[in-house]
Amino acid sequence: MIGKRTLATGSPRPFPTKWTVGLIALLIGYALLQPQLNKRFGWQLPSLSSLQQHEPAIPHSSNAATDEPLRYGLLRETASDDFISPGGLRYTRGSAEGHRLKHLERHLQDDPDRPGKHGVFNGDMPQVLRWLDEAYTLAKRGGNGTKKNEEDGRTVYEVGFPEPVGYIGGREGRRDNHPDARHIRLVVDGNKVITAFPF
Amino acid sequence: MNEMPPSPWIHIGECPVCVNGLCRVRTCTVEAGSAHFYAMCDECEALWLTPNTDTPFSFPDSCDPKCPICQQDLYGQQAHWSLADELRGSEWMSNAIFDVPNLDSLAPDSLATLDDDTNYGQDDSSPQ
Ligand SMILES: [Zn+2]
Ligand SMILES: [Zn+2]
């Protein structure tokens, strides 16, 4: 035990300065290189800050009530491949990609070859899902900066945000130098998400 | 199903419902082998039976989407984004827009992005 050892030796042996300096240099080097290595090689090295927070590496957290994992730390799976958000939006199978969440992921990156506009979100999936909940709550309330249009069972909500939530990609976005997008268009069938993207 | 996106993009314009969606032409085949065509918004799934977005549209059932013509699975193996050759002799050939990727999209700085995103428009209906 450390206490015993301290008593036996009188005082703890000081940590050599050169080791301390070396360790700090190592940590600084890791902090600088970690994002570059991940980007360059597609690795998933954790950042120093995430190591300090002891967060799980996978995008799941725990639902205290049921102790079931939450998809992206937010969505509770109510049936197979059927997820519900804290704001009450449902994400189910569907779309050409097979699942609405997969379709949504298409809007996390640009598609520069696509004719017209392609809305690209700035954040990652958890951030996007939180924005969609926010947009859904605001739009249902019908507040300022929101629009609602119903078409044969589909509802199209448009919600303005004070800050950019993404940018305009696709061919038209590229031609216009990728302008900021400060609105979200959310298409739902009841509470089931069909698609959502920034514009 | 691992269908590569067709080139050029074949569509009948931007979607009047969700604005940013592209109303892309799809080919669906019945068992006998004859094909039929319709347009579908690749964002909100609005469907057109004629190659004109000013004509009436409908939406498929969001849980159990069916082809608006033959009622087979909308995303089944028998259906895919149309290829130019398939449309020959149909009204879609003369009315659809054939959007060929811009040459500048093949500039070196954009090649990496294109390589990363070759799956757009895949009909992958497998559970995620
Ligand atoms: Zn649409
Ligand atoms: Zn059909």
GROMACS .gro file of C-alpha atoms and ligand atoms in nm:
model
  329
    1MET     CA    1   0.000   0.000   0.000
    2ILE     CA    2   0.111   0.352  -0.075
    3GLY     CA    3   0.062   0.472   0.283
    4LYS     CA    4   0.286   0.198   0.424
    5ARG     CA    5   0.550   0.263   0.163
    6THR     CA    6   0.546   0.633   0.245
    7LEU     CA    7   0.595   0.557   0.612
    8ALA     CA    8   0.871   0.312   0.540
    9THR     CA    9   1.069   0.545   0.319
   10GLY     CA   10   0.998   0.866   0.501
   11SER     CA   11   0.878   1.064   0.200
   12PRO     CA   12   0.745   0.967  -0.144
   13ARG     CA   13   1.006   0.944  -0.416
   14PRO     CA   14   0.962   1.254  -0.638
   15PHE     CA   15   0.845   1.185  -0.991
   16PRO     CA   16   1.148   1.263  -1.212
   17THR     CA   17   1.107   1.599  -1.387
   18LYS     CA   18   1.216   1.458  -1.723
   19TRP     CA   19   0.938   1.196  -1.701
   20THR     CA   20   0.680   1.465  -1.622
   21VAL     CA   21   0.799   1.675  -1.916
   22GLY     CA   22   0.798   1.369  -2.143
   23LEU     CA   23   0.446   1.273  -2.036
   24ILE     CA   24   0.315   1.624  -2.097
   25ALA     CA   25   0.484   1.631  -2.438
   26LEU     CA   26   0.324   1.295  -2.517
   27LEU     CA   27  -0.022   1.418  -2.418
   28ILE     CA   28   0.016   1.739  -2.622
   29GLY     CA   29   0.136   1.534  -2.920
   30TYR     CA   30  -0.164   1.301  -2.889
   31ALA     CA   31  -0.409   1.592  -2.858
   32LEU     CA   32  -0.265   1.750  -3.174
   33LEU     CA   33  -0.238   1.433  -3.379
   34GLN     CA   34  -0.560   1.255  -3.275
   35PRO     CA   35  -0.802   1.450  -3.499
   36GLN     CA   36  -0.559   1.437  -3.795
   37LEU     CA   37  -0.507   1.062  -3.761
   38ASN     CA   38  -0.881   0.999  -3.738
   39LYS     CA   39  -0.944   1.213  -4.046
   40ARG     CA   40  -0.653   1.072  -4.246
   41PHE     CA   41  -0.693   0.701  -4.167
   42GLY     CA   42  -1.059   0.682  -4.059
   43TRP     CA   43  -0.951   0.572  -3.708
   44GLN     CA   44  -1.168   0.638  -3.407
   45LEU     CA   45  -0.909   0.739  -3.148
   46PRO     CA   46  -1.084   0.910  -2.855
   47SER     CA   47  -1.005   1.273  -2.779
   48LEU     CA   48  -0.839   1.357  -2.447
   49SER     CA   49  -1.151   1.542  -2.330
   50SER     CA   50  -1.372   1.240  -2.403
   51LEU     CA   51  -1.130   1.018  -2.208
   52GLN     CA   52  -1.153   1.254  -1.911
   53GLN     CA   53  -1.534   1.235  -1.920
   54HIS     CA   54  -1.532   0.852  -1.927
   55GLU     CA   55  -1.799   0.854  -2.199
   56PRO     CA   56  -1.872   0.533  -2.390
   57ALA     CA   57  -1.721   0.522  -2.737
   58ILE     CA   58  -2.042   0.396  -2.901
   59PRO     CA   59  -2.327   0.639  -2.975
   60HIS     CA   60  -2.556   0.479  -2.718
   61SER     CA   61  -2.636   0.586  -2.367
   62SER     CA   62  -2.863   0.432  -2.114
   63ASN     CA   63  -3.230   0.498  -2.054
   64ALA     CA   64  -3.252   0.515  -1.676
   65ALA     CA   65  -3.617   0.404  -1.674
   66THR     CA   66  -3.579   0.086  -1.881
   67ASP     CA   67  -3.200   0.050  -1.886
   68GLU     CA   68  -3.215  -0.012  -2.262
   69PRO     CA   69  -2.957   0.152  -2.487
   70LEU     CA   70  -3.065   0.467  -2.668
   71ARG     CA   71  -2.974   0.507  -3.034
   72TYR     CA   72  -2.753   0.814  -3.074
   73GLY     CA   73  -2.801   0.869  -2.701
   74LEU     CA   74  -3.154   0.996  -2.765
   75LEU     CA   75  -3.385   0.755  -2.945
   76ARG     CA   76  -3.570   0.481  -2.760
   77GLU     CA   77  -3.645   0.166  -2.963
   78THR     CA   78  -4.013   0.085  -2.911
   79ALA     CA   79  -4.026  -0.202  -3.163
   80SER     CA   80  -3.777  -0.356  -3.403
   81ASP     CA   81  -3.621  -0.068  -3.602
   82ASP     CA   82  -3.884   0.170  -3.468
   83PHE     CA   83  -3.739   0.456  -3.265
   84ILE     CA   84  -3.897   0.749  -3.084
   85SER     CA   85  -3.727   1.073  -2.986
   86PRO     CA   86  -3.778   1.267  -2.661
   87GLY     CA   87  -3.981   1.519  -2.865
   88GLY     CA   88  -4.213   1.246  -2.997
   89LEU     CA   89  -4.079   1.201  -3.352
   90ARG     CA   90  -4.076   0.844  -3.481
   91TYR     CA   91  -3.799   0.705  -3.702
   92THR     CA   92  -3.900   0.386  -3.880
   93ARG     CA   93  -3.806   0.167  -4.174
   94GLY     CA   94  -3.867   0.333  -4.511
   95SER     CA   95  -3.712   0.541  -4.787
   96ALA     CA   96  -3.479   0.418  -5.061
   97GLU     CA   97  -3.205   0.379  -4.799
   98GLY     CA   98  -3.408   0.130  -4.597
   99HIS     CA   99  -3.451   0.337  -4.280
  100ARG     CA  100  -3.541   0.701  -4.221
  101LEU     CA  101  -3.232   0.743  -4.002
  102LYS     CA  102  -3.016   0.622  -4.290
  103HIS     CA  103  -3.185   0.873  -4.518
  104LEU     CA  104  -3.122   1.146  -4.263
  105GLU     CA  105  -2.753   1.052  -4.257
  106ARG     CA  106  -2.741   1.147  -4.627
  107HIS     CA  107  -2.789   1.503  -4.511
  108LEU     CA  108  -2.475   1.498  -4.297
  109GLN     CA  109  -2.257   1.526  -4.606
  110ASP     CA  110  -2.268   1.709  -4.935
  111ASP     CA  111  -2.365   1.545  -5.262
  112PRO     CA  112  -2.189   1.789  -5.498
  113ASP     CA  113  -2.301   1.601  -5.808
  114ARG     CA  114  -2.671   1.614  -5.728
  115PRO     CA  115  -2.881   1.843  -5.949
  116GLY     CA  116  -3.037   2.133  -5.759
  117LYS     CA  117  -2.987   2.182  -5.387
  118HIS     CA  118  -2.883   1.935  -5.122
  119GLY     CA  119  -2.922   2.055  -4.763
  120VAL     CA  120  -2.630   1.952  -4.541
  121PHE     CA  121  -2.652   1.968  -4.161
  122ASN     CA  122  -2.357   2.112  -3.968
  123GLY     CA  123  -2.372   1.871  -3.675
  124ASP     CA  124  -2.363   1.499  -3.613
  125MET     CA  125  -2.668   1.274  -3.574
  126PRO     CA  126  -2.734   1.352  -3.204
  127GLN     CA  127  -2.722   1.723  -3.283
  128VAL     CA  128  -2.947   1.684  -3.587
  129LEU     CA  129  -3.199   1.477  -3.391
  130ARG     CA  130  -3.210   1.745  -3.119
  131TRP     CA  131  -3.266   2.014  -3.385
  132LEU     CA  132  -3.548   1.811  -3.538
  133ASP     CA  133  -3.715   1.771  -3.198
  134GLU     CA  134  -3.681   2.146  -3.146
  135ALA     CA  135  -3.821   2.219  -3.493
  136TYR     CA  136  -4.112   1.978  -3.440
  137THR     CA  137  -4.202   2.130  -3.102
  138LEU     CA  138  -4.184   2.487  -3.235
  139ALA     CA  139  -4.374   2.404  -3.554
  140LYS     CA  140  -4.657   2.225  -3.375
  141ARG     CA  141  -4.691   2.529  -3.152
  142GLY     CA  142  -4.709   2.743  -3.469
  143GLY     CA  143  -4.479   3.011  -3.335
  144ASN     CA  144  -4.302   3.289  -3.520
  145GLY     CA  145  -4.071   3.170  -3.795
  146THR     CA  146  -4.259   2.846  -3.850
  147LYS     CA  147  -4.478   2.730  -4.140
  148LYS     CA  148  -4.702   2.429  -4.182
  149ASN     CA  149  -4.834   2.283  -4.506
  150GLU     CA  150  -5.044   1.970  -4.530
  151GLU     CA  151  -5.051   1.759  -4.846
  152ASP     CA  152  -5.251   1.439  -4.868
  153GLY     CA  153  -5.143   1.295  -4.533
  154ARG     CA  154  -4.794   1.442  -4.529
  155THR     CA  155  -4.718   1.750  -4.322
  156VAL     CA  156  -4.435   1.978  -4.425
  157TYR     CA  157  -4.302   2.198  -4.144
  158GLU     CA  158  -4.054   2.480  -4.198
  159VAL     CA  159  -3.876   2.627  -3.898
  160GLY     CA  160  -3.628   2.914  -3.883
  161PHE     CA  161  -3.328   2.903  -3.649
  162PRO     CA  162  -3.130   3.204  -3.522
  163GLU     CA  163  -2.797   3.043  -3.620
  164PRO     CA  164  -2.702   2.837  -3.926
  165VAL     CA  165  -2.793   2.469  -3.888
  166GLY     CA  166  -2.619   2.370  -4.209
  167TYR     CA  167  -2.542   2.481  -4.560
  168ILE     CA  168  -2.671   2.440  -4.913
  169GLY     CA  169  -2.482   2.176  -5.106
  170GLY     CA  170  -2.550   1.997  -5.431
  171ARG     CA  171  -2.473   2.156  -5.766
  172GLU     CA  172  -2.671   2.470  -5.691
  173GLY     CA  173  -2.508   2.510  -5.350
  174ARG     CA  174  -2.164   2.474  -5.502
  175ARG     CA  175  -2.245   2.732  -5.767
  176ASP     CA  176  -2.359   2.975  -5.493
  177ASN     CA  177  -2.054   2.907  -5.273
  178HIS     CA  178  -2.242   2.692  -5.020
  179PRO     CA  179  -2.456   2.952  -4.844
  180ASP     CA  180  -2.562   2.900  -4.483
  181ALA     CA  181  -2.894   2.730  -4.414
  182ARG     CA  182  -3.091   2.874  -4.122
  183HIS     CA  183  -3.412   2.674  -4.168
  184ILE     CA  184  -3.514   2.313  -4.134
  185ARG     CA  185  -3.781   2.153  -4.349
  186LEU     CA  186  -3.933   1.852  -4.177
  187VAL     CA  187  -4.171   1.618  -4.364
  188VAL     CA  188  -4.376   1.388  -4.142
  189ASP     CA  189  -4.665   1.146  -4.169
  190GLY     CA  190  -4.831   1.199  -3.832
  191ASN     CA  191  -4.529   1.183  -3.604
  192LYS     CA  192  -4.331   0.956  -3.840
  193VAL     CA  193  -4.034   1.132  -3.998
  194ILE     CA  194  -4.019   1.096  -4.378
  195THR     CA  195  -3.729   1.335  -4.434
  196ALA     CA  196  -3.569   1.647  -4.294
  197PHE     CA  197  -3.299   1.878  -4.421
  198PRO     CA  198  -3.165   2.231  -4.378
  199PHE     CA  199  -3.242   2.499  -4.635
  200MET     CA  200  -2.959  -0.466  -5.357
  201ASN     CA  201  -2.643  -0.284  -5.466
  202GLU     CA  202  -2.760  -0.060  -5.745
  203MET     CA  203  -2.515   0.214  -5.844
  204PRO     CA  204  -2.673   0.553  -5.902
  205PRO     CA  205  -2.761   0.603  -6.265
  206SER     CA  206  -2.570   0.859  -6.461
  207PRO     CA  207  -2.717   1.092  -6.578
  208TRP     CA  208  -2.972   1.178  -6.311
  209ILE     CA  209  -3.313   1.131  -6.474
  210HIS     CA  210  -3.592   1.341  -6.320
  211ILE     CA  211  -3.890   1.562  -6.398
  212GLY     CA  212  -3.782   1.859  -6.187
  213GLU     CA  213  -3.776   1.972  -5.826
  214CYS     CA  214  -4.053   1.865  -5.593
  215PRO     CA  215  -4.342   2.110  -5.551
  216VAL     CA  216  -4.414   1.961  -5.205
  217CYS     CA  217  -4.078   1.963  -5.026
  218VAL     CA  218  -3.893   2.196  -5.269
  219ASN     CA  219  -3.545   2.042  -5.236
  220GLY     CA  220  -3.643   1.690  -5.340
  221LEU     CA  221  -3.574   1.571  -5.692
  222CYS     CA  222  -3.860   1.392  -5.870
  223ARG     CA  223  -3.660   1.104  -6.013
  224VAL     CA  224  -3.790   0.852  -6.263
  225ARG     CA  225  -3.820   0.493  -6.147
  226THR     CA  226  -3.856   0.171  -6.341
  227CYS     CA  227  -4.064  -0.113  -6.202
  228THR     CA  228  -4.095  -0.452  -6.369
  229VAL     CA  229  -4.369  -0.709  -6.340
  230GLU     CA  230  -4.292  -1.080  -6.364
  231ALA     CA  231  -4.370  -1.099  -6.735
  232GLY     CA  232  -4.081  -0.855  -6.789
  233SER     CA  233  -4.265  -0.547  -6.906
  234ALA     CA  234  -4.159  -0.227  -6.737
  235HIS     CA  235  -4.361   0.067  -6.619
  236PHE     CA  236  -4.241   0.408  -6.505
  237TYR     CA  237  -4.331   0.671  -6.251
  238ALA     CA  238  -4.155   0.961  -6.080
  239MET     CA  239  -4.083   0.976  -5.709
  240CYS     CA  240  -3.946   1.260  -5.500
  241ASP     CA  241  -3.628   1.129  -5.341
  242GLU     CA  242  -3.701   1.328  -5.025
  243CYS     CA  243  -4.075   1.322  -4.948
  244GLU     CA  244  -4.172   1.024  -5.172
  245ALA     CA  245  -4.442   1.210  -5.366
  246LEU     CA  246  -4.537   1.001  -5.672
  247TRP     CA  247  -4.633   1.105  -6.026
  248LEU     CA  248  -4.772   0.873  -6.293
  249THR     CA  249  -4.702   1.118  -6.575
  250PRO     CA  250  -4.376   1.303  -6.645
  251ASN     CA  251  -4.501   1.642  -6.529
  252THR     CA  252  -4.493   1.772  -6.170
  253ASP     CA  253  -4.792   1.998  -6.246
  254THR     CA  254  -5.012   1.690  -6.264
  255PRO     CA  255  -5.169   1.526  -5.954
  256PHE     CA  256  -4.941   1.336  -5.719
  257SER     CA  257  -4.994   1.091  -5.436
  258PHE     CA  258  -4.796   0.952  -5.144
  259PRO     CA  259  -4.730   0.587  -5.070
  260ASP     CA  260  -4.818   0.439  -4.733
  261SER     CA  261  -4.521   0.538  -4.517
  262CYS     CA  262  -4.510   0.197  -4.343
  263ASP     CA  263  -4.588  -0.029  -4.638
  264PRO     CA  264  -4.505   0.164  -4.957
  265LYS     CA  265  -4.628   0.013  -5.285
  266CYS     CA  266  -4.563   0.085  -5.651
  267PRO     CA  267  -4.840   0.325  -5.761
  268ILE     CA  268  -4.896   0.116  -6.076
  269CYS     CA  269  -4.856  -0.256  -5.994
  270GLN     CA  270  -4.876  -0.244  -5.612
  271GLN     CA  271  -4.556  -0.442  -5.565
  272ASP     CA  272  -4.313  -0.326  -5.296
  273LEU     CA  273  -4.207   0.030  -5.383
  274TYR     CA  274  -3.848  -0.050  -5.288
  275GLY     CA  275  -3.853  -0.414  -5.395
  276GLN     CA  276  -3.587  -0.582  -5.607
  277GLN     CA  277  -3.803  -0.526  -5.916
  278ALA     CA  278  -3.783  -0.145  -5.891
  279HIS     CA  279  -3.494   0.102  -5.923
  280TRP     CA  280  -3.403   0.452  -6.039
  281SER     CA  281  -3.443   0.445  -6.417
  282LEU     CA  282  -3.160   0.408  -6.663
  283ALA     CA  283  -3.178   0.605  -6.987
  284ASP     CA  284  -3.198   0.294  -7.207
  285GLU     CA  285  -3.505   0.166  -7.025
  286LEU     CA  286  -3.708   0.474  -7.113
  287ARG     CA  287  -3.669   0.450  -7.493
  288GLY     CA  288  -4.002   0.475  -7.673
  289SER     CA  289  -4.190   0.596  -7.366
  290GLU     CA  290  -4.331   0.942  -7.295
  291TRP     CA  291  -4.073   0.966  -7.016
  292MET     CA  292  -3.786   0.967  -7.268
  293SER     CA  293  -3.905   1.290  -7.427
  294ASN     CA  294  -4.032   1.461  -7.111
  295ALA     CA  295  -3.779   1.374  -6.842
  296ILE     CA  296  -3.469   1.582  -6.773
  297PHE     CA  297  -3.139   1.398  -6.823
  298ASP     CA  298  -2.902   1.577  -6.591
  299VAL     CA  299  -2.545   1.492  -6.682
  300PRO     CA  300  -2.296   1.569  -6.405
  301ASN     CA  301  -2.104   1.889  -6.470
  302LEU     CA  302  -1.754   1.838  -6.592
  303ASP     CA  303  -1.624   2.061  -6.312
  304SER     CA  304  -1.764   1.809  -6.064
  305LEU     CA  305  -1.486   1.581  -6.177
  306ALA     CA  306  -1.219   1.831  -6.071
  307PRO     CA  307  -0.957   1.665  -5.848
  308ASP     CA  308  -1.075   1.840  -5.530
  309SER     CA  309  -1.424   1.696  -5.563
  310LEU     CA  310  -1.332   1.343  -5.666
  311ALA     CA  311  -1.276   1.228  -5.309
  312THR     CA  312  -1.624   1.343  -5.210
  313LEU     CA  313  -1.781   1.171  -5.507
  314ASP     CA  314  -1.594   0.851  -5.429
  315ASP     CA  315  -1.724   0.861  -5.074
  316ASP     CA  316  -2.083   0.902  -5.182
  317THR     CA  317  -2.137   0.654  -5.463
  318ASN     CA  318  -2.427   0.496  -5.277
  319TYR     CA  319  -2.672   0.782  -5.310
  320GLY     CA  320  -3.000   0.654  -5.441
  321GLN     CA  321  -2.934   0.291  -5.359
  322ASP     CA  322  -3.245   0.087  -5.307
  323ASP     CA  323  -3.125  -0.080  -4.993
  324SER     CA  324  -3.436  -0.194  -4.814
  325SER     CA  325  -3.255  -0.415  -4.566
  326PRO     CA  326  -3.322  -0.338  -4.201
  327GLN     CA  327  -3.062  -0.109  -4.048
  328ZN      ZN  328  -4.066   1.606  -5.225
  329ZN      ZN  329  -4.470  -0.146  -6.028
   0.00000   0.00000   0.00000
